[in-house]
PDB file of C-alpha atoms in Angstrom:
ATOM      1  CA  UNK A   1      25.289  -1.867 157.246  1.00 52.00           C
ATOM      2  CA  UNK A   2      25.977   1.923 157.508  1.00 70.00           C
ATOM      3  CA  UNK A   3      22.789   3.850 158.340  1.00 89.00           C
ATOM      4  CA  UNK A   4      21.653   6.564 155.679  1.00 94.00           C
ATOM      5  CA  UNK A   5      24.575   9.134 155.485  1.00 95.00           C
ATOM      6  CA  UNK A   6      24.146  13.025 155.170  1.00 96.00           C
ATOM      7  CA  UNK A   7      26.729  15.834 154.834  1.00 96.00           C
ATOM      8  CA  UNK A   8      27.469  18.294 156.128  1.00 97.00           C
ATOM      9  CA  UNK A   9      25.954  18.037 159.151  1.00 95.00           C
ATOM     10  CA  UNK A  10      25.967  21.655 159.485  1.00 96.00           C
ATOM     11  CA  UNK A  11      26.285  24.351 156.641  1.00 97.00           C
ATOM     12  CA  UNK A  12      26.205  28.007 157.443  1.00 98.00           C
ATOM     13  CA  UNK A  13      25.789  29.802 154.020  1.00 97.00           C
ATOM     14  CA  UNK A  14      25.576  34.139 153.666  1.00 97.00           C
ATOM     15  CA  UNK A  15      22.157  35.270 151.713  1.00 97.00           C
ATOM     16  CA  UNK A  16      22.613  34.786 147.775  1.00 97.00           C
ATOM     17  CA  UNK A  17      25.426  31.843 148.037  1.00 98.00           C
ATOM     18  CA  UNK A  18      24.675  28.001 147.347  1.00 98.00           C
ATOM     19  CA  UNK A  19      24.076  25.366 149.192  1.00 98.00           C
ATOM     20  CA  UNK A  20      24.811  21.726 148.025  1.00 98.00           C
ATOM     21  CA  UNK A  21      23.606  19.124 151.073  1.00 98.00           C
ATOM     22  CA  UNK A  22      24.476  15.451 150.240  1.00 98.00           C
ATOM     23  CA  UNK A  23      22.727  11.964 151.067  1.00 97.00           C
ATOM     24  CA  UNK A  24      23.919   8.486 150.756  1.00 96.00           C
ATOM     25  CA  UNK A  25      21.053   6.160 151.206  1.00 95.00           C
ATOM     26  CA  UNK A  26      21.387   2.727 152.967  1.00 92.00           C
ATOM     27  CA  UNK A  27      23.057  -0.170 150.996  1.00 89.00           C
ATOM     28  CA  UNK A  28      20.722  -1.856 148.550  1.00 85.00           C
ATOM     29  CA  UNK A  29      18.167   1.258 148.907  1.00 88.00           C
ATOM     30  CA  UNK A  30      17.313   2.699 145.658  1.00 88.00           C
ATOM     31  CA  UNK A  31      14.460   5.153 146.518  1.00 91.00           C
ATOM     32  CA  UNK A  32      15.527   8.803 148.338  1.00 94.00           C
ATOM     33  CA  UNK A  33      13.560  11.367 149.702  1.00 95.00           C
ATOM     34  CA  UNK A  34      13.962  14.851 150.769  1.00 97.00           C
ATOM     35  CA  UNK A  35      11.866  16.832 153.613  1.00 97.00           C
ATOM     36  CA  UNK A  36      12.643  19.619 155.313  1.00 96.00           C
ATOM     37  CA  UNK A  37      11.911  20.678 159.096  1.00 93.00           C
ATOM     38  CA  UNK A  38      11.427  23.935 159.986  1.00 89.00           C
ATOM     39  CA  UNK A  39      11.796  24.989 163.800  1.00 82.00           C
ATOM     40  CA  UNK A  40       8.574  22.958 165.884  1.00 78.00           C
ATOM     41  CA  UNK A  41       7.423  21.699 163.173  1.00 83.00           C
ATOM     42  CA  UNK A  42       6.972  18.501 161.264  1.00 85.00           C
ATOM     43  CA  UNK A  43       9.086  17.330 158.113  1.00 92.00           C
ATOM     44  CA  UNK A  44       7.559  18.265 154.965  1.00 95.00           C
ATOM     45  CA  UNK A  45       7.977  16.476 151.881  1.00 94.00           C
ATOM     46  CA  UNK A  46      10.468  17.832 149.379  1.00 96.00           C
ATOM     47  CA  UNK A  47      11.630  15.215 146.388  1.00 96.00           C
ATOM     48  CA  UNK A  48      11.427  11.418 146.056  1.00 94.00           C
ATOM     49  CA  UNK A  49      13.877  10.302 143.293  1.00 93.00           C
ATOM     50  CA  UNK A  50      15.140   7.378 141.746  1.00 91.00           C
ATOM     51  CA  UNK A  51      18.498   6.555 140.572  1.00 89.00           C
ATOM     52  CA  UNK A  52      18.833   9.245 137.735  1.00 89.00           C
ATOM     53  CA  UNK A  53      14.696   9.982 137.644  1.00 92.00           C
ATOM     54  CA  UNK A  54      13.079  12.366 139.829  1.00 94.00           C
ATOM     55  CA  UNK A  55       9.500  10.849 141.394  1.00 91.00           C
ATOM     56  CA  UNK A  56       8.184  13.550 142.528  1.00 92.00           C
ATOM     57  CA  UNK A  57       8.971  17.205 143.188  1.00 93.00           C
ATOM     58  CA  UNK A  58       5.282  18.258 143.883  1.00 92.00           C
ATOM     59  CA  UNK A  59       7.066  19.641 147.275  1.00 93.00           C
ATOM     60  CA  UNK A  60      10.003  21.407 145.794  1.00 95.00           C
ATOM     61  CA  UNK A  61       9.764  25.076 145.170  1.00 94.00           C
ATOM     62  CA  UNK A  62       9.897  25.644 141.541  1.00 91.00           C
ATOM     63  CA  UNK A  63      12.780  28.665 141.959  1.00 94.00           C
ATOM     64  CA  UNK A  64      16.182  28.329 142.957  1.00 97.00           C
ATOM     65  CA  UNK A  65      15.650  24.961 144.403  1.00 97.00           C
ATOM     66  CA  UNK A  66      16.791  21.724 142.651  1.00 97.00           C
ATOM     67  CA  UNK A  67      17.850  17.814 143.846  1.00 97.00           C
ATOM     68  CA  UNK A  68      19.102  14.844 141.973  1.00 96.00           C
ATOM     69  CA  UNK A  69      20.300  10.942 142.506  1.00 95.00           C
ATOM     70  CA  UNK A  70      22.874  10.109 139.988  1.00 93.00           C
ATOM     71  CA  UNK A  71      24.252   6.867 138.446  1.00 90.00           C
ATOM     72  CA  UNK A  72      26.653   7.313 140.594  1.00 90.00           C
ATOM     73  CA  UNK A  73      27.366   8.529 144.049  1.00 92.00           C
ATOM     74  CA  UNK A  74      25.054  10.363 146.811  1.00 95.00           C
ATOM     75  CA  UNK A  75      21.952  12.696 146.121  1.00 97.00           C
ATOM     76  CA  UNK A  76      22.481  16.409 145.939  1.00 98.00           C
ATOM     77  CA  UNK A  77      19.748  18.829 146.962  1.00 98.00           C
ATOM     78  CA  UNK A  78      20.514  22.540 145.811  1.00 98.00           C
ATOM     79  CA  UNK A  79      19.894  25.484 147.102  1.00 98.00           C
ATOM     80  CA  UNK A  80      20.485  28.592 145.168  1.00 97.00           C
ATOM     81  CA  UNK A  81      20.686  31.768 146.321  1.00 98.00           C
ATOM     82  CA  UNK A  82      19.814  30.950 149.495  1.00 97.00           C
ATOM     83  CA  UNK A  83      17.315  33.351 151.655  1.00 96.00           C
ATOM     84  CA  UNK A  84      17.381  33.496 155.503  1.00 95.00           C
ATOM     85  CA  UNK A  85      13.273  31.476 154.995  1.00 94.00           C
ATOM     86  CA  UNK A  86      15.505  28.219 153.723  1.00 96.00           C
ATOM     87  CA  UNK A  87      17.408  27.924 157.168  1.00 96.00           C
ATOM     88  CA  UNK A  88      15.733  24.537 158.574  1.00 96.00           C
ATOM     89  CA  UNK A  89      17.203  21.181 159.038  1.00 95.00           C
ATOM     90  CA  UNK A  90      16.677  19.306 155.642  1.00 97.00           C
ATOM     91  CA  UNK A  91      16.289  14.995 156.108  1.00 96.00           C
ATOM     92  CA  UNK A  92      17.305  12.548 153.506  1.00 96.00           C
ATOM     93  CA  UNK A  93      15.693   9.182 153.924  1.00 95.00           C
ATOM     94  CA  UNK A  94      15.951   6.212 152.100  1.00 93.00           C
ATOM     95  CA  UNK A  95      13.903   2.776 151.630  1.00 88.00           C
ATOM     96  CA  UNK A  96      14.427  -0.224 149.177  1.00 83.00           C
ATOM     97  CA  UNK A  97      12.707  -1.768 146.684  1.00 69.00           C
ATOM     98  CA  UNK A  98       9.834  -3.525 146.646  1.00 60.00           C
ATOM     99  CA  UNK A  99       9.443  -3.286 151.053  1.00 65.00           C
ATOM    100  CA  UNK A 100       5.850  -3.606 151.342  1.00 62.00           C
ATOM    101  CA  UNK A 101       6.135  -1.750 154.399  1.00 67.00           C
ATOM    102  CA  UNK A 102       7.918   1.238 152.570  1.00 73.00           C
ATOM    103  CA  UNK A 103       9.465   2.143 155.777  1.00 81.00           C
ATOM    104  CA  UNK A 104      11.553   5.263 155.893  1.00 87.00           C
ATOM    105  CA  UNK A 105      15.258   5.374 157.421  1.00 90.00           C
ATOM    106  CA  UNK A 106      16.200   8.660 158.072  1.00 93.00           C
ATOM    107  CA  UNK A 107      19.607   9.937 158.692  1.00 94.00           C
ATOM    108  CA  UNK A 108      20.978  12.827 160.958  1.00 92.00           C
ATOM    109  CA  UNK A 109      20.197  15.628 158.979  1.00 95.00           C
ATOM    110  CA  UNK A 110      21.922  18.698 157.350  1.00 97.00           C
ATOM    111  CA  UNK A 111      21.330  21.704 159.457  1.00 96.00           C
ATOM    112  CA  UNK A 112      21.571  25.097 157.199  1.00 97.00           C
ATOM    113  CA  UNK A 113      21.869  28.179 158.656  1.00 97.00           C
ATOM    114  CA  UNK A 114      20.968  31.182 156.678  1.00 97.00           C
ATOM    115  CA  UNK A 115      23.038  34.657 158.242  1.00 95.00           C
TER     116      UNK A 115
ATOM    117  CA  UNK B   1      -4.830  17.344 150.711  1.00 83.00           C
ATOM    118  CA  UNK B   2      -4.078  15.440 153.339  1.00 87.00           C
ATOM    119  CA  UNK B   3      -3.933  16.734 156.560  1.00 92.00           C
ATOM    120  CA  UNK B   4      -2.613  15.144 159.703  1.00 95.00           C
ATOM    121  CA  UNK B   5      -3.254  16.637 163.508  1.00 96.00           C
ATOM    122  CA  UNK B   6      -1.984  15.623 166.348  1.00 96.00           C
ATOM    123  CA  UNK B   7      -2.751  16.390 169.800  1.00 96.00           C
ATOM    124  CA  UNK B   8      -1.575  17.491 172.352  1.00 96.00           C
ATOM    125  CA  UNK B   9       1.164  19.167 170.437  1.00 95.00           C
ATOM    126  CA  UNK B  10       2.867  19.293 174.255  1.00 95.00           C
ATOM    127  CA  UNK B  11       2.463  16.617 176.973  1.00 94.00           C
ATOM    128  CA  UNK B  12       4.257  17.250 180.505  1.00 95.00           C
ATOM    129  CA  UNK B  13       3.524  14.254 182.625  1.00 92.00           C
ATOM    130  CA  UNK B  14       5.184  12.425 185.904  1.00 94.00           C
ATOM    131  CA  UNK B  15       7.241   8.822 185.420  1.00 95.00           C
ATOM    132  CA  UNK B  16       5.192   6.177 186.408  1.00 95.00           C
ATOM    133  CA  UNK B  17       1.794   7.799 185.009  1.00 95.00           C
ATOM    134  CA  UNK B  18       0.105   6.959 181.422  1.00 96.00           C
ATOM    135  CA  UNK B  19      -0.725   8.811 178.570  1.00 95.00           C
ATOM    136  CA  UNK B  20      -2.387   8.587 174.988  1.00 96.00           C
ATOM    137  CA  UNK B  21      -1.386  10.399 171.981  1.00 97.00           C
ATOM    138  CA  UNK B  22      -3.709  11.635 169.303  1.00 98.00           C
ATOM    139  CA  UNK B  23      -2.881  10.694 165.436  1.00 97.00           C
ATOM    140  CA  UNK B  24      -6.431  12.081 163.245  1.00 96.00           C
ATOM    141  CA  UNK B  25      -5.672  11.820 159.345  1.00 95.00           C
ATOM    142  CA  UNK B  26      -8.226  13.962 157.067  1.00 94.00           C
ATOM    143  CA  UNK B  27      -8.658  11.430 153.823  1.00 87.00           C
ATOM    144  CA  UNK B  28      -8.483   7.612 153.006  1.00 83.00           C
ATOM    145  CA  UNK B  29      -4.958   5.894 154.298  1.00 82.00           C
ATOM    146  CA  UNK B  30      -3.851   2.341 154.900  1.00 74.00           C
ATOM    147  CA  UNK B  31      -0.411   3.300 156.178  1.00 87.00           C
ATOM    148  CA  UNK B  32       0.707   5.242 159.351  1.00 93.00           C
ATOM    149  CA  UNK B  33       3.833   5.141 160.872  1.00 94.00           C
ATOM    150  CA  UNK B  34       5.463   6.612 164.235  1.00 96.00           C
ATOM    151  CA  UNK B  35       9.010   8.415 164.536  1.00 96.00           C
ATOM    152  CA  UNK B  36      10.292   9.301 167.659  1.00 96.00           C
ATOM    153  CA  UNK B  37      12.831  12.179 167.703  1.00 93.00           C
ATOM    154  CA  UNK B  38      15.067  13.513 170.264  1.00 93.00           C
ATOM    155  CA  UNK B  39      16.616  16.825 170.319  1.00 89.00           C
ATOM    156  CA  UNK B  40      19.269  17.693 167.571  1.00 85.00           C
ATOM    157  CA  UNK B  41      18.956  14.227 166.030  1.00 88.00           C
ATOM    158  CA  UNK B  42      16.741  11.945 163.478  1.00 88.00           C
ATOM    159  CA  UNK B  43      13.753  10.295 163.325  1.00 91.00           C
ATOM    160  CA  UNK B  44      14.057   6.903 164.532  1.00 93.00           C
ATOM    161  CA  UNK B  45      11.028   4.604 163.429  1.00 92.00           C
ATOM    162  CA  UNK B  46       8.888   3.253 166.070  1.00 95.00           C
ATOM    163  CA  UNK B  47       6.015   1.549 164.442  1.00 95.00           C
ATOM    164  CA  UNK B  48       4.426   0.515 161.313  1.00 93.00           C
ATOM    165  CA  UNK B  49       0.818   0.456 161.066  1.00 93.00           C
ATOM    166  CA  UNK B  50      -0.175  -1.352 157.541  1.00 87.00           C
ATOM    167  CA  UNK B  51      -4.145  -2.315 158.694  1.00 83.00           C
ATOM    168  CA  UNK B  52      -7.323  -1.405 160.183  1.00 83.00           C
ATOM    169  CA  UNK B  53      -7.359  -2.628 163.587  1.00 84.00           C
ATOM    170  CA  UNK B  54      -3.539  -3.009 163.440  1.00 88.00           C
ATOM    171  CA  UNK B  55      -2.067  -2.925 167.022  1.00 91.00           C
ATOM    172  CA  UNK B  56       1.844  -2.895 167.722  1.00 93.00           C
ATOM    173  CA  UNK B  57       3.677  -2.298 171.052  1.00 96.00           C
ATOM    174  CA  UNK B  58       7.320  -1.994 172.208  1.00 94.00           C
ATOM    175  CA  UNK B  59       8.139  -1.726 175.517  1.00 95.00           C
ATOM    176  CA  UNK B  60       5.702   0.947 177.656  1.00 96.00           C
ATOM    177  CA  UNK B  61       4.524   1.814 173.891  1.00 97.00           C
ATOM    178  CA  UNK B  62       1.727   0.695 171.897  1.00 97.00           C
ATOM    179  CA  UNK B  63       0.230   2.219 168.635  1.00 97.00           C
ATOM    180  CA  UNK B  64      -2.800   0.947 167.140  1.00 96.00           C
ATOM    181  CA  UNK B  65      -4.807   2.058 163.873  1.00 94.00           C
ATOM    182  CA  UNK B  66      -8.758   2.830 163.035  1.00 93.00           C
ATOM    183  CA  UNK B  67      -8.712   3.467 159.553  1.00 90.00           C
ATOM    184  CA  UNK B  68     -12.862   4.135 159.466  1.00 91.00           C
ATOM    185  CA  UNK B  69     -12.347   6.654 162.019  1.00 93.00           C
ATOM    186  CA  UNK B  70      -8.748   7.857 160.547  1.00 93.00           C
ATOM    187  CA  UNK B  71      -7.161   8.090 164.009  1.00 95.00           C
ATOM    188  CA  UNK B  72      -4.296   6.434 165.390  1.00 96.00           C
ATOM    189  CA  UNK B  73      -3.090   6.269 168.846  1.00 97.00           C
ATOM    190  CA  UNK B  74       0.619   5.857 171.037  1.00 98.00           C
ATOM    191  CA  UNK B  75      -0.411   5.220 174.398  1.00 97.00           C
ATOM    192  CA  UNK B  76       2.584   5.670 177.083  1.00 96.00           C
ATOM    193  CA  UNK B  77       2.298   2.805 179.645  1.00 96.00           C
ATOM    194  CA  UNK B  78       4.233   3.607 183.268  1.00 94.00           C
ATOM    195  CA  UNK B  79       6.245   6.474 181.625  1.00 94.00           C
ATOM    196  CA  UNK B  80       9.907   7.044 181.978  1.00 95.00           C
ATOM    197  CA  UNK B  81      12.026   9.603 181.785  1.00 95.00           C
ATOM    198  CA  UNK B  82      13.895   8.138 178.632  1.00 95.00           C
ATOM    199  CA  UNK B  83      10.607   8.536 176.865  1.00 96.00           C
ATOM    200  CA  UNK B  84      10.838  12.563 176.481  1.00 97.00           C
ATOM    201  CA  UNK B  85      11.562  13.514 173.161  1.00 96.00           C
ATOM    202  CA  UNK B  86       9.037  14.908 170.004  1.00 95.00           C
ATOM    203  CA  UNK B  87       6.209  12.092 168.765  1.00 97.00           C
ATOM    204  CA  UNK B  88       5.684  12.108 165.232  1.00 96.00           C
ATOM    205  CA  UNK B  89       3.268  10.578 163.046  1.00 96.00           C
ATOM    206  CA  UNK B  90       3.278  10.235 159.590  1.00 95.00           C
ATOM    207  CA  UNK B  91       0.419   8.919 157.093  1.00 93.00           C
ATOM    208  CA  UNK B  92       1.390   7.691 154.041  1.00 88.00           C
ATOM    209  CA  UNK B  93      -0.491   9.697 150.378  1.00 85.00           C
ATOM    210  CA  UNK B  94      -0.182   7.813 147.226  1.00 81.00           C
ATOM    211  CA  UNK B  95      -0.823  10.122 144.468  1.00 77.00           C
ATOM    212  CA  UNK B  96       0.356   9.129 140.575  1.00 74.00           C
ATOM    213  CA  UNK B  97       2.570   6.507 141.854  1.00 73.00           C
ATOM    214  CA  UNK B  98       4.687   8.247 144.542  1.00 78.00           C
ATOM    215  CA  UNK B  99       4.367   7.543 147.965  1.00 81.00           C
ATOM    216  CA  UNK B 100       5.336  10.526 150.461  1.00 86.00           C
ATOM    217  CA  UNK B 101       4.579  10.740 154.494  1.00 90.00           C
ATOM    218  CA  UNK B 102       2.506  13.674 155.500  1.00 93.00           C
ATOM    219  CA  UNK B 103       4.160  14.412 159.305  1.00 94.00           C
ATOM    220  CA  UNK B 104       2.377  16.295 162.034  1.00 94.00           C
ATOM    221  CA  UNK B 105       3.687  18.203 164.191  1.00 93.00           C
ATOM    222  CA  UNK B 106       4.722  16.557 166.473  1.00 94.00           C
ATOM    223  CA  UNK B 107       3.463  16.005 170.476  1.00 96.00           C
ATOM    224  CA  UNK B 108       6.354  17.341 172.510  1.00 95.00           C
ATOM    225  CA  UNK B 109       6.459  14.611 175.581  1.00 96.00           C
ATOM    226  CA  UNK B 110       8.381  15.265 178.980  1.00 96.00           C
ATOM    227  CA  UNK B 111       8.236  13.300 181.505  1.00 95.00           C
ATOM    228  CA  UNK B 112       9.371  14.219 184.976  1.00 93.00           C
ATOM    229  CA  UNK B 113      10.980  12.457 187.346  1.00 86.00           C
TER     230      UNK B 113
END
């Protein structure tokens, strides 16, 4: 059973181009969340979406920022016109349905560089 | 809002010694969990704490919850130095039906030889 699955791993984007950073959650998880890490710091809460319904974004900026979890295929968090503040590692983690310990897995993490 | 401290934020100690990690959680939880995370990598879960009084250990680590006193602890038994790497924990806020972890930031543990 393949872990949760990110890409790209690492992303180096110029200020004002897009970033698209991908998770596949764990077979037979249906609930994905984003956080995001800056440098020595703890992961802050981004997203948590459902197959084709967003949760909650309470963590999202409103601007420029955007995620979903199709039908079909991984979740896509979007960055638009990115600024040299977005450059942290952003963490995709996944848990299934109905775990009344709601445990997280997390996978490797896409690391996005902002020059 | 939910805040979540921990302390130290870095811990430098010798193998062999022990040590005790600080978890304090500002409002009402039932839920804290610890990642451990080494440099460059994920969060790999170490323990789920679902009760008041709730004590779990693995190895030279144990976690236990106080959910009156909103504090929960990782105390390092006989340390090695396979244990340094960033300490995480994470208490869980239910708000409108969603479920997120609020992190903190992390105790920083190395542990020299």
């Amino acid at each position: 059973n393949a872990g949760v699955m990110q890409n790209p791993r690492h992303l180096v984007r110029r200020r004002g181009q897009e970033a698209r950073l991908r998770c596949s959650p764990m077979k037979g998880h249906s609930h994905v969340y984003w956080y995001r890490q800056l440098p020595e710091e703890g992961l802050k809460f981004m997203v948590y979406l459902q197959k084709e319904n967003i949760i909650d974004e309470s963590g999202m900026p409103k601007e420029r920022f955007s995620a979903e979890f199709p039908k079909e295929g991984p979740s896509i968090l979007r960055i638009q016109q990115v600024v040299r503040g977005d450059s942290a590692a952003y963490f995709c983690a996944s848990s299934p349905t109905r775990d009344p310990k709601r445990e997280l897995f997390f996978g490797e993490g896409s690391r996005l560089t902002v020059l | 809002e939910l805040k979540v401290e921990q302390n130290p934020l870095f811990l430098s100690m010798q193998e062999g010694k022990n040590y005790t990690i600080y978890c304090n959680y500002s409002t009402t939880s039932d839920r804290l969990y610890w990642y451990r995370q080494d440099p460059g990598k994920s969060l790999e879960s170490l323990f789920v704490l679902l009760s008041n009084g709730a004590v779990k250990q693995e190895g030279r680590l144990m976690a236990s919850l106080d959910t009156k006193a909103r504090l929960s602890t990782l105390h390092i038994t006989a340390a090695v130095h396979d244990l340094s790497a960033t300490y995480f924990c994470a208490v869980e806020r239910s708000q409108g039906g969603s479920e997120k972890l609020v992190f903190g930031k992390g105790t920083k543990l190395t542990v020299n030889p």
